[in-house]
Every structure is written in structure tokens, then in C-alpha cells.
PDB file of C-alpha atoms in Angstrom:
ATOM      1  CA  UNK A1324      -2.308  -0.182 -13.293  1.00  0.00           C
ATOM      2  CA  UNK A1325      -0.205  -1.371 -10.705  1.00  0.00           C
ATOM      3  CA  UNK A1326      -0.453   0.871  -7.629  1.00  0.00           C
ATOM      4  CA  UNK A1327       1.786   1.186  -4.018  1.00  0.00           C
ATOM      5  CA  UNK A1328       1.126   3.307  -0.920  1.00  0.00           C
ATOM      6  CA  UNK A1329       3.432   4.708   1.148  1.00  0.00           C
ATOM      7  CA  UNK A1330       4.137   7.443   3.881  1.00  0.00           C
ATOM      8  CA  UNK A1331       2.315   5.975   6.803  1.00  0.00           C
ATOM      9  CA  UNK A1332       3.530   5.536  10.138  1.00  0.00           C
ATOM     10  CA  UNK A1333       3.020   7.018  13.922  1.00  0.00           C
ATOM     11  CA  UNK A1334       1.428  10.124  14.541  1.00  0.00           C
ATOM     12  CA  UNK A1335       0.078  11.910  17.927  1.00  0.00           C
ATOM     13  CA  UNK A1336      -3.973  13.014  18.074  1.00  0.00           C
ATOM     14  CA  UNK A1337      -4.041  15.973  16.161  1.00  0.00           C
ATOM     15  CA  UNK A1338      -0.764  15.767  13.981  1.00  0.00           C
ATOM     16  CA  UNK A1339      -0.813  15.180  10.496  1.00  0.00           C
ATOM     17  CA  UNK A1340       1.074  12.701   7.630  1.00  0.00           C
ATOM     18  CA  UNK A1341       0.771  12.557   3.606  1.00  0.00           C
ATOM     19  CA  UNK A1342       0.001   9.745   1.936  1.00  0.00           C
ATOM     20  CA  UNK A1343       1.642   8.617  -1.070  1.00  0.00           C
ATOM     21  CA  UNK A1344       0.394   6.421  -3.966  1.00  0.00           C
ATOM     22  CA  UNK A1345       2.697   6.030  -7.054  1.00  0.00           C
ATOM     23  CA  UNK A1346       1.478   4.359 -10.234  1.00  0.00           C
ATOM     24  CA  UNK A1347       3.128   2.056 -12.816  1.00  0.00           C
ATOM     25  CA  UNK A1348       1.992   0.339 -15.805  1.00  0.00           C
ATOM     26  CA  UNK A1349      -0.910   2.063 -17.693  1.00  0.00           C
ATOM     27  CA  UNK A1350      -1.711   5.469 -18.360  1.00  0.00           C
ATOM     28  CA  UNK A1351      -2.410   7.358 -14.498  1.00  0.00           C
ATOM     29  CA  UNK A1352      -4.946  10.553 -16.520  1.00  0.00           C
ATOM     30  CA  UNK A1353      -6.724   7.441 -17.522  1.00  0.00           C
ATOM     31  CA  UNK A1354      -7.941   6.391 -14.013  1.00  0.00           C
ATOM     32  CA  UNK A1355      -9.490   8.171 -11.098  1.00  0.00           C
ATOM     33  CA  UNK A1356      -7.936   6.906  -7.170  1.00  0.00           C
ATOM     34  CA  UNK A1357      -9.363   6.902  -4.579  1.00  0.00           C
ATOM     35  CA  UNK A1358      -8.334   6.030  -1.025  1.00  0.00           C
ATOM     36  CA  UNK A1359      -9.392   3.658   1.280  1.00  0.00           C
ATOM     37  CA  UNK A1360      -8.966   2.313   4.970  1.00  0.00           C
ATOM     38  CA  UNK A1361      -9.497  -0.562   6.708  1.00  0.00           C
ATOM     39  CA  UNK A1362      -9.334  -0.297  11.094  1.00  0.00           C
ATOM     40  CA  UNK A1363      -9.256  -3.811  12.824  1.00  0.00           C
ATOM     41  CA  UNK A1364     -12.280  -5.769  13.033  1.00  0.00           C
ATOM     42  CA  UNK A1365     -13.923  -3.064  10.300  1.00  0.00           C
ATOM     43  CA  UNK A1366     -14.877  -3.146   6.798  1.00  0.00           C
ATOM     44  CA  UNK A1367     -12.996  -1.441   4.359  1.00  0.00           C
ATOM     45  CA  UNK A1368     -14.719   2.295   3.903  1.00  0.00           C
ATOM     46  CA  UNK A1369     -13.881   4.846   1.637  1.00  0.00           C
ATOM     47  CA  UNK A1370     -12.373   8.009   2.387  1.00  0.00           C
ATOM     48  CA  UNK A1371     -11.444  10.015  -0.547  1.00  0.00           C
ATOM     49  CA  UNK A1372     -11.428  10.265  -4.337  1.00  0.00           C
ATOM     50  CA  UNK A1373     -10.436  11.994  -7.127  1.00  0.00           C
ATOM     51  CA  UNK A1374     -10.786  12.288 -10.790  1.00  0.00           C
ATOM     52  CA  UNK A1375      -8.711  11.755 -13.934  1.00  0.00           C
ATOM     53  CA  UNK A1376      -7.542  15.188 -14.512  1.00  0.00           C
ATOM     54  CA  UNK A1377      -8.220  16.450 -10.067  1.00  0.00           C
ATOM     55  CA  UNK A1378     -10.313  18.745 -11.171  1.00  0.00           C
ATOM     56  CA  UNK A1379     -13.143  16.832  -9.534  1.00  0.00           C
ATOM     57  CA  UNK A1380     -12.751  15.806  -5.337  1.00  0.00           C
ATOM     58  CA  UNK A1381     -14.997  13.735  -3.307  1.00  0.00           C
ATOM     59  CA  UNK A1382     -14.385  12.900   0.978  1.00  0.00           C
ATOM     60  CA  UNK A1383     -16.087  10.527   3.352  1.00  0.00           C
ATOM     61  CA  UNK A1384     -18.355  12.683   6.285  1.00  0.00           C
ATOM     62  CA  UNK A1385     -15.660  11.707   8.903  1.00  0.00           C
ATOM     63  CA  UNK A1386     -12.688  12.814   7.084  1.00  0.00           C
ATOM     64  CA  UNK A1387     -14.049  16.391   5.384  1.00  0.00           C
ATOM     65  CA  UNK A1388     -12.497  19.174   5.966  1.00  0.00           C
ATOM     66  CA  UNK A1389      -8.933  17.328   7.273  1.00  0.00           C
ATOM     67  CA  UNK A1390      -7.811  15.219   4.420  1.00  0.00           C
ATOM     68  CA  UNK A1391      -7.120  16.619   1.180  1.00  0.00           C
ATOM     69  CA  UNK A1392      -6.432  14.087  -2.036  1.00  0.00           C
ATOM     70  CA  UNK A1393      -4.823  15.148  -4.883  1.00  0.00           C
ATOM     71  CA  UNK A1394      -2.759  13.822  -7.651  1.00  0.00           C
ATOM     72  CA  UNK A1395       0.107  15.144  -9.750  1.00  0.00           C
ATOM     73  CA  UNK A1396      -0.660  12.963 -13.407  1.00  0.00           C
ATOM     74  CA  UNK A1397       2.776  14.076 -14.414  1.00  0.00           C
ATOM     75  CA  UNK A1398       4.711  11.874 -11.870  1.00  0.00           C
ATOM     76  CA  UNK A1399       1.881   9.227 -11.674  1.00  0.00           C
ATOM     77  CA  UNK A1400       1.369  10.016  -8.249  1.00  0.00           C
ATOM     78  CA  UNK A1401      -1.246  10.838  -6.177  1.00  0.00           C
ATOM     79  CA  UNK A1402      -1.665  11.711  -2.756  1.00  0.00           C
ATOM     80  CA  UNK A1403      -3.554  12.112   0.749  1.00  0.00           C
ATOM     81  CA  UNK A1404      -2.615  15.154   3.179  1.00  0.00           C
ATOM     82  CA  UNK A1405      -4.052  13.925   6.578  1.00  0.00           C
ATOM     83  CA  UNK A1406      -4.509  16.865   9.378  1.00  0.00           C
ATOM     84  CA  UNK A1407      -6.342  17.239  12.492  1.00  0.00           C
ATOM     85  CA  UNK A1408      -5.761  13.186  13.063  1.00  0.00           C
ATOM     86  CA  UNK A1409      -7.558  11.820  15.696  1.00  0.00           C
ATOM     87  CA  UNK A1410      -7.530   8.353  17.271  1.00  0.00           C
ATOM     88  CA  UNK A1411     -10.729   6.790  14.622  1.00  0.00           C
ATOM     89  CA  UNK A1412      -7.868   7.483  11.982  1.00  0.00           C
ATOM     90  CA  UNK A1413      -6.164   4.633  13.032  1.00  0.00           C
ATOM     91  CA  UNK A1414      -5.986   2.042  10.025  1.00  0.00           C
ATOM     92  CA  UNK A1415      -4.268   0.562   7.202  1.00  0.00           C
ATOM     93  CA  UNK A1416      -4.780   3.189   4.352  1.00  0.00           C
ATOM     94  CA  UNK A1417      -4.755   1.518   0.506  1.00  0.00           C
ATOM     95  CA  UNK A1418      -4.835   3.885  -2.550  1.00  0.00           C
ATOM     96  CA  UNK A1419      -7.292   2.054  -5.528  1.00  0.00           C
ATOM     97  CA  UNK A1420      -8.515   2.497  -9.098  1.00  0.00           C
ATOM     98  CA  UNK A1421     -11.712   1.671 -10.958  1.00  0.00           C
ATOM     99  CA  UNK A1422     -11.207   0.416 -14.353  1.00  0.00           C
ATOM    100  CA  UNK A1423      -9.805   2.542 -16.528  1.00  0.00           C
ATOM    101  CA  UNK A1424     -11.715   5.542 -18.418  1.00  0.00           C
ATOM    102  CA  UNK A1425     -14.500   4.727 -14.872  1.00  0.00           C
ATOM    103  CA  UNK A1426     -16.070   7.872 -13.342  1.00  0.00           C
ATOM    104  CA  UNK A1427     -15.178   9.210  -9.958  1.00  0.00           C
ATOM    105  CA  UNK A1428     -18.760   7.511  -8.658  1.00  0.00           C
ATOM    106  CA  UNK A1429     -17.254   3.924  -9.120  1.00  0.00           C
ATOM    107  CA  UNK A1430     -15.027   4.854  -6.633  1.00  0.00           C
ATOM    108  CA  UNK A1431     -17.603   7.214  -4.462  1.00  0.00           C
ATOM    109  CA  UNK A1432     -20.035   3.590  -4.115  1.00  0.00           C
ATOM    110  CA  UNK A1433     -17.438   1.798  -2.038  1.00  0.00           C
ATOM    111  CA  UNK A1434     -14.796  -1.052  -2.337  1.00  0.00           C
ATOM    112  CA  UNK A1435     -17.320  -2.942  -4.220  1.00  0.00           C
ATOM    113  CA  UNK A1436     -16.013  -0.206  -7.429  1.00  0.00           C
ATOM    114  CA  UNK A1437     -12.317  -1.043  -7.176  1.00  0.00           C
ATOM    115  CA  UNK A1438     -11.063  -2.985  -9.742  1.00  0.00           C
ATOM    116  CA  UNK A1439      -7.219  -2.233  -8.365  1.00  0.00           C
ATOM    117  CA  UNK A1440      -5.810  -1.972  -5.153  1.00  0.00           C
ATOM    118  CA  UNK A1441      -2.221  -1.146  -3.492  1.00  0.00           C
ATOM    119  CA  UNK A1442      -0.736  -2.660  -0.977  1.00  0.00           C
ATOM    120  CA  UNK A1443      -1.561  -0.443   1.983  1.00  0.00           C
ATOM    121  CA  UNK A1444      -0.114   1.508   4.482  1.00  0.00           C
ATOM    122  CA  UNK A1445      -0.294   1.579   8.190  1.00  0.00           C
ATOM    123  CA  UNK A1446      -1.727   4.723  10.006  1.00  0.00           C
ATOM    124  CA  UNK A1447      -1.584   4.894  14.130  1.00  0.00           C
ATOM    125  CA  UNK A1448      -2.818   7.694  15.718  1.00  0.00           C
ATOM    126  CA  UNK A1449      -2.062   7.526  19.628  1.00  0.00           C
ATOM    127  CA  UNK A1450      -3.171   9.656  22.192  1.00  0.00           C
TER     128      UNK A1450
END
């Protein structure tokens, strides 16, 4: 599966932005996403995941409660509604994929479970 994130950009403390993470190539239902970020001088953490049919939603500590995933299997998209954004936010964001038919713990265990990733998406948060 061949995956691309959008909808980043510039956002005051405390504003909010959607991800966007369209799929292409294999069948979406067939893979949970997850979403990932990656601040400068930082390891890539995890921040959110979801599974196969949605029904099924998993969020980093630092994000719970302000980000909401989702995913619409229809359009092979899926997506991350960032609120309450706050200056750690800052980050490039990349949507990812386990293999397919992989439970939404691959994903929950860190990078280390991605077997696909988008290009990502730069989020800025300024004060």
C-alpha cells in the first residue's frame, strides 16, 4: 500500500488542523494506520492508530483527548483531527501501515511495527 500525508502547515498554540492520509494500491479495510511524528533531534514516536474497519482507536498519553484518528475505508482515506495544539506538537507527522491483515498492536509497539510509511507532513505550532 502506497500511502501520502497531507494537510499540515502553520498553526497558533491552541488551534487545530486535520491530517490527511490517502491510500493507493492494495486493499485500505485490509490494513490498520497509524500516525506518527518525528520533532527535530527526536525519535520517531507514535501518536495514534486505528483498526481495519475504525471500530477499534488507540492515542499516545500526550496526544489523548486532542487528536482524534479515523478513517473513511470507502475513499481509502484516513485521517488525524488535531485540537488544543500546543508548541510539543511541532513535527513532521507521517501516516503508516503494518503489513497487511496485522493487528492494531503492530502499530501500538512503535515504528519498529511499520512495514509502510508516507511521506510526511510538516506541523508548526508557534506561540
Amino acid at each position: 500500500v502506497q500511502l501520502q500525508a497531507s494537510g499540515g502547515g502553520l498553526v497558533q498554540a491552541g488551534g487545530s488542523l486535520r491530517l490527511s492520509c490517502a491510500a493507493s494500491g492494495h486493499t485500505f479495510s485490509s490494513y490498520c494506520i497509524g500516525w506518527f511524528r518525528q520533532a527535530p533531534g527526536k525519535e520517531r514516536e507514535f501518536v495514534a492508530a486505528i483498526s481495519w474497519s475504525g471500530g477499534s482507536t488507540y492515542y499516545s498519553d500526550s496526544v489523548k483527548g486532542r487528536f482524534t484518528i479515523s478513517r473513511d475505508n470507502a475513499e481509502n482515506m484516513a485521517y488525524l483531527q488535531m485540537n488544543s495544539l500546543n508548541l510539543e506538537d511541532t513535527a513532521v507527522y507521517y501516516c503508516a501501515a503494518p503489513r497487511e491483515n496485522e493487528p492494531i498492536v503492530t502499530l501500538i509497539r512503535g515504528a519498529r511495527g511499520v512495514n509502510f510509511w508516507g511521506k510526511g507532513t510538516q506541523v508548526t505550532v508557534s506561540s
